[in-house]
Amino acid sequence: MSRAFHIGGESAEHVAVEVVAREHPDQSDYWDGNWLTAWIDLASGPFRGKYRAALRAEEFVHFRDQLQTLFESGRAQTEPFFDSHNVLYFVLELDQSFLPDVLAELKGVIQEFPVVGSPHDKAAQSR
């Protein structure tokens, strides 16, 4: 089963993420078991694109937490969690009215594809 969240308009500027499966469904450790296969659909200005991505389950939890902070306080800040990767920068001009729906959709993604294991598990320490 897949789960998705959508930020922005349906036909206007938006980013949509559909998580379709675990990359390694037979793995239950933190390092291998949390890779997820997703489709990213993006529209920003004249740019439109859709691509397959490998994302991590804990990244969705982190993103949800940041959006929850934004919803509650009107402010949020986060730092990138990646190094030396290709990056596409884009801007979506939105108001906060979209946050409750996105938070609910992210809850569904996290419930369907929860974080497994811990970075402190015994198997992880042997790496």
PDB file of C-alpha atoms in Angstrom:
ATOM      1  CA  MET A   1       0.000   0.000   0.000  1.00  0.00           C
ATOM      2  CA  SER A   2       1.243   3.499  -0.737  1.00  0.00           C
ATOM      3  CA  ARG A   3       0.792   6.703   1.241  1.00  0.00           C
ATOM      4  CA  ALA A   4       1.290  10.276   0.090  1.00  0.00           C
ATOM      5  CA  PHE A   5       1.342  13.876   1.196  1.00  0.00           C
ATOM      6  CA  HIS A   6       0.826  16.954  -0.935  1.00  0.00           C
ATOM      7  CA  ILE A   7       1.893  20.545  -0.264  1.00  0.00           C
ATOM      8  CA  GLY A   8       0.431  23.297  -2.432  1.00  0.00           C
ATOM      9  CA  GLY A   9      -2.209  23.406  -5.127  1.00  0.00           C
ATOM     10  CA  GLU A  10      -3.357  20.474  -7.223  1.00  0.00           C
ATOM     11  CA  SER A  11      -2.406  21.994 -10.558  1.00  0.00           C
ATOM     12  CA  ALA A  12      -0.382  25.000  -9.398  1.00  0.00           C
ATOM     13  CA  GLU A  13       2.902  25.024  -7.524  1.00  0.00           C
ATOM     14  CA  HIS A  14       3.251  21.970  -5.318  1.00  0.00           C
ATOM     15  CA  VAL A  15       5.397  19.148  -4.098  1.00  0.00           C
ATOM     16  CA  ALA A  16       3.836  15.724  -3.622  1.00  0.00           C
ATOM     17  CA  VAL A  17       5.546  12.668  -2.181  1.00  0.00           C
ATOM     18  CA  GLU A  18       4.090   9.185  -2.614  1.00  0.00           C
ATOM     19  CA  VAL A  19       5.827   6.476  -0.592  1.00  0.00           C
ATOM     20  CA  VAL A  20       5.219   3.155  -2.326  1.00  0.00           C
ATOM     21  CA  ALA A  21       7.355   0.552  -0.532  1.00  0.00           C
ATOM     22  CA  ARG A  22      10.355  -0.229   1.607  1.00  0.00           C
ATOM     23  CA  GLU A  23      13.571  -0.560  -0.396  1.00  0.00           C
ATOM     24  CA  HIS A  24      14.603  -3.592   1.707  1.00  0.00           C
ATOM     25  CA  PRO A  25      11.361  -5.116   3.068  1.00  0.00           C
ATOM     26  CA  ASP A  26      13.208  -8.123   4.502  1.00  0.00           C
ATOM     27  CA  GLN A  27      15.435  -5.929   6.706  1.00  0.00           C
ATOM     28  CA  SER A  28      14.386  -4.779  10.172  1.00  0.00           C
ATOM     29  CA  ASP A  29      17.554  -2.986  11.261  1.00  0.00           C
ATOM     30  CA  TYR A  30      17.704   0.800  11.414  1.00  0.00           C
ATOM     31  CA  TRP A  31      20.309   1.273   8.686  1.00  0.00           C
ATOM     32  CA  ASP A  32      18.807  -0.897   5.934  1.00  0.00           C
ATOM     33  CA  GLY A  33      15.186  -1.248   7.010  1.00  0.00           C
ATOM     34  CA  ASN A  34      14.305   2.455   6.854  1.00  0.00           C
ATOM     35  CA  TRP A  35      15.004   3.096   3.167  1.00  0.00           C
ATOM     36  CA  LEU A  36      11.731   3.837   1.372  1.00  0.00           C
ATOM     37  CA  THR A  37      10.910   4.035  -2.336  1.00  0.00           C
ATOM     38  CA  ALA A  38       9.004   7.201  -3.186  1.00  0.00           C
ATOM     39  CA  TRP A  39       7.825   9.205  -6.162  1.00  0.00           C
ATOM     40  CA  ILE A  40       8.323  12.967  -5.967  1.00  0.00           C
ATOM     41  CA  ASP A  41       6.104  15.214  -8.097  1.00  0.00           C
ATOM     42  CA  LEU A  42       7.153  18.869  -8.187  1.00  0.00           C
ATOM     43  CA  ALA A  43       5.812  21.999  -9.867  1.00  0.00           C
ATOM     44  CA  SER A  44       7.446  25.380  -9.235  1.00  0.00           C
ATOM     45  CA  GLY A  45       7.159  28.226 -11.694  1.00  0.00           C
ATOM     46  CA  PRO A  46       7.751  26.815 -15.180  1.00  0.00           C
ATOM     47  CA  PHE A  47       9.555  23.736 -13.796  1.00  0.00           C
ATOM     48  CA  ARG A  48       7.654  20.444 -13.638  1.00  0.00           C
ATOM     49  CA  GLY A  49       9.151  17.101 -12.785  1.00  0.00           C
ATOM     50  CA  LYS A  50       8.527  13.651 -11.377  1.00  0.00           C
ATOM     51  CA  TYR A  51      11.222  11.274 -10.233  1.00  0.00           C
ATOM     52  CA  ARG A  52      11.848   8.197  -8.111  1.00  0.00           C
ATOM     53  CA  ALA A  53      13.702   8.734  -4.847  1.00  0.00           C
ATOM     54  CA  ALA A  54      15.029   6.642  -1.994  1.00  0.00           C
ATOM     55  CA  LEU A  55      14.157   8.412   1.257  1.00  0.00           C
ATOM     56  CA  ARG A  56      14.462   7.377   4.889  1.00  0.00           C
ATOM     57  CA  ALA A  57      11.568   6.794   7.278  1.00  0.00           C
ATOM     58  CA  GLU A  58      13.087   8.985  10.006  1.00  0.00           C
ATOM     59  CA  GLU A  59      13.238  11.917   7.567  1.00  0.00           C
ATOM     60  CA  PHE A  60       9.433  11.924   7.439  1.00  0.00           C
ATOM     61  CA  VAL A  61       9.274  12.016  11.252  1.00  0.00           C
ATOM     62  CA  HIS A  62      11.737  14.927  11.327  1.00  0.00           C
ATOM     63  CA  PHE A  63       9.775  16.788   8.635  1.00  0.00           C
ATOM     64  CA  ARG A  64       6.484  16.188  10.475  1.00  0.00           C
ATOM     65  CA  ASP A  65       8.004  17.532  13.698  1.00  0.00           C
ATOM     66  CA  GLN A  66       9.209  20.674  11.915  1.00  0.00           C
ATOM     67  CA  LEU A  67       5.784  21.247  10.326  1.00  0.00           C
ATOM     68  CA  GLN A  68       4.102  20.714  13.713  1.00  0.00           C
ATOM     69  CA  THR A  69       6.387  23.379  15.223  1.00  0.00           C
ATOM     70  CA  LEU A  70       5.534  25.715  12.356  1.00  0.00           C
ATOM     71  CA  PHE A  71       1.813  25.078  12.859  1.00  0.00           C
ATOM     72  CA  GLU A  72       1.956  25.666  16.627  1.00  0.00           C
ATOM     73  CA  SER A  73       4.330  28.632  16.785  1.00  0.00           C
ATOM     74  CA  GLY A  74       4.373  30.096  13.305  1.00  0.00           C
ATOM     75  CA  ARG A  75       8.141  29.535  13.169  1.00  0.00           C
ATOM     76  CA  ALA A  76      10.332  26.611  12.237  1.00  0.00           C
ATOM     77  CA  GLN A  77      13.891  26.169  11.126  1.00  0.00           C
ATOM     78  CA  THR A  78      15.752  23.102  10.048  1.00  0.00           C
ATOM     79  CA  GLU A  79      19.142  22.338   8.621  1.00  0.00           C
ATOM     80  CA  PRO A  80      19.766  20.002   5.679  1.00  0.00           C
ATOM     81  CA  PHE A  81      20.534  16.446   6.749  1.00  0.00           C
ATOM     82  CA  PHE A  82      22.577  15.507   3.694  1.00  0.00           C
ATOM     83  CA  ASP A  83      26.070  16.167   2.335  1.00  0.00           C
ATOM     84  CA  SER A  84      27.394  16.256  -1.215  1.00  0.00           C
ATOM     85  CA  HIS A  85      24.170  15.269  -2.944  1.00  0.00           C
ATOM     86  CA  ASN A  86      22.408  16.861  -5.869  1.00  0.00           C
ATOM     87  CA  VAL A  87      20.035  19.537  -4.636  1.00  0.00           C
ATOM     88  CA  LEU A  88      17.082  21.174  -6.346  1.00  0.00           C
ATOM     89  CA  TYR A  89      16.069  24.461  -4.746  1.00  0.00           C
ATOM     90  CA  PHE A  90      12.547  25.761  -5.233  1.00  0.00           C
ATOM     91  CA  VAL A  91      10.134  28.115  -3.504  1.00  0.00           C
ATOM     92  CA  LEU A  92       6.455  27.505  -2.804  1.00  0.00           C
ATOM     93  CA  GLU A  93       4.511  30.539  -1.656  1.00  0.00           C
ATOM     94  CA  LEU A  94       1.810  29.225   0.661  1.00  0.00           C
ATOM     95  CA  ASP A  95      -0.063  30.235   3.768  1.00  0.00           C
ATOM     96  CA  GLN A  96      -0.436  28.088   6.879  1.00  0.00           C
ATOM     97  CA  SER A  97      -3.921  26.859   5.998  1.00  0.00           C
ATOM     98  CA  PHE A  98      -2.394  23.815   4.263  1.00  0.00           C
ATOM     99  CA  LEU A  99      -0.608  22.550   7.404  1.00  0.00           C
ATOM    100  CA  PRO A 100      -3.421  20.526   9.064  1.00  0.00           C
ATOM    101  CA  ASP A 101      -3.989  18.465   5.905  1.00  0.00           C
ATOM    102  CA  VAL A 102      -0.272  17.887   5.347  1.00  0.00           C
ATOM    103  CA  LEU A 103       0.221  16.882   8.991  1.00  0.00           C
ATOM    104  CA  ALA A 104      -2.638  14.374   8.703  1.00  0.00           C
ATOM    105  CA  GLU A 105      -1.209  12.957   5.469  1.00  0.00           C
ATOM    106  CA  LEU A 106       2.273  12.693   7.010  1.00  0.00           C
ATOM    107  CA  LYS A 107       0.760  10.854   9.976  1.00  0.00           C
ATOM    108  CA  GLY A 108      -0.566   8.277   7.513  1.00  0.00           C
ATOM    109  CA  VAL A 109       2.850   7.915   5.839  1.00  0.00           C
ATOM    110  CA  ILE A 110       4.564   7.451   9.215  1.00  0.00           C
ATOM    111  CA  GLN A 111       1.968   4.908  10.377  1.00  0.00           C
ATOM    112  CA  GLU A 112       2.230   2.903   7.143  1.00  0.00           C
ATOM    113  CA  PHE A 113       6.047   3.081   7.056  1.00  0.00           C
ATOM    114  CA  PRO A 114       7.226   3.485  10.669  1.00  0.00           C
ATOM    115  CA  VAL A 115      10.877   3.817  11.648  1.00  0.00           C
ATOM    116  CA  VAL A 116      12.252   0.354  12.416  1.00  0.00           C
ATOM    117  CA  GLY A 117      15.144  -0.418  14.723  1.00  0.00           C
ATOM    118  CA  SER A 118      17.418   2.107  16.367  1.00  0.00           C
ATOM    119  CA  PRO A 119      20.809   3.506  15.406  1.00  0.00           C
ATOM    120  CA  HIS A 120      21.971   2.123  18.759  1.00  0.00           C
ATOM    121  CA  ASP A 121      20.881  -1.488  18.095  1.00  0.00           C
ATOM    122  CA  LYS A 122      23.450  -4.235  18.515  1.00  0.00           C
ATOM    123  CA  ALA A 123      23.441  -4.984  14.764  1.00  0.00           C
ATOM    124  CA  ALA A 124      24.200  -1.339  14.001  1.00  0.00           C
ATOM    125  CA  GLN A 125      27.133  -1.318  16.415  1.00  0.00           C
ATOM    126  CA  SER A 126      28.841  -4.174  14.565  1.00  0.00           C
ATOM    127  CA  ARG A 127      29.125  -2.068  11.372  1.00  0.00           C
TER     128      ARG A 127
END
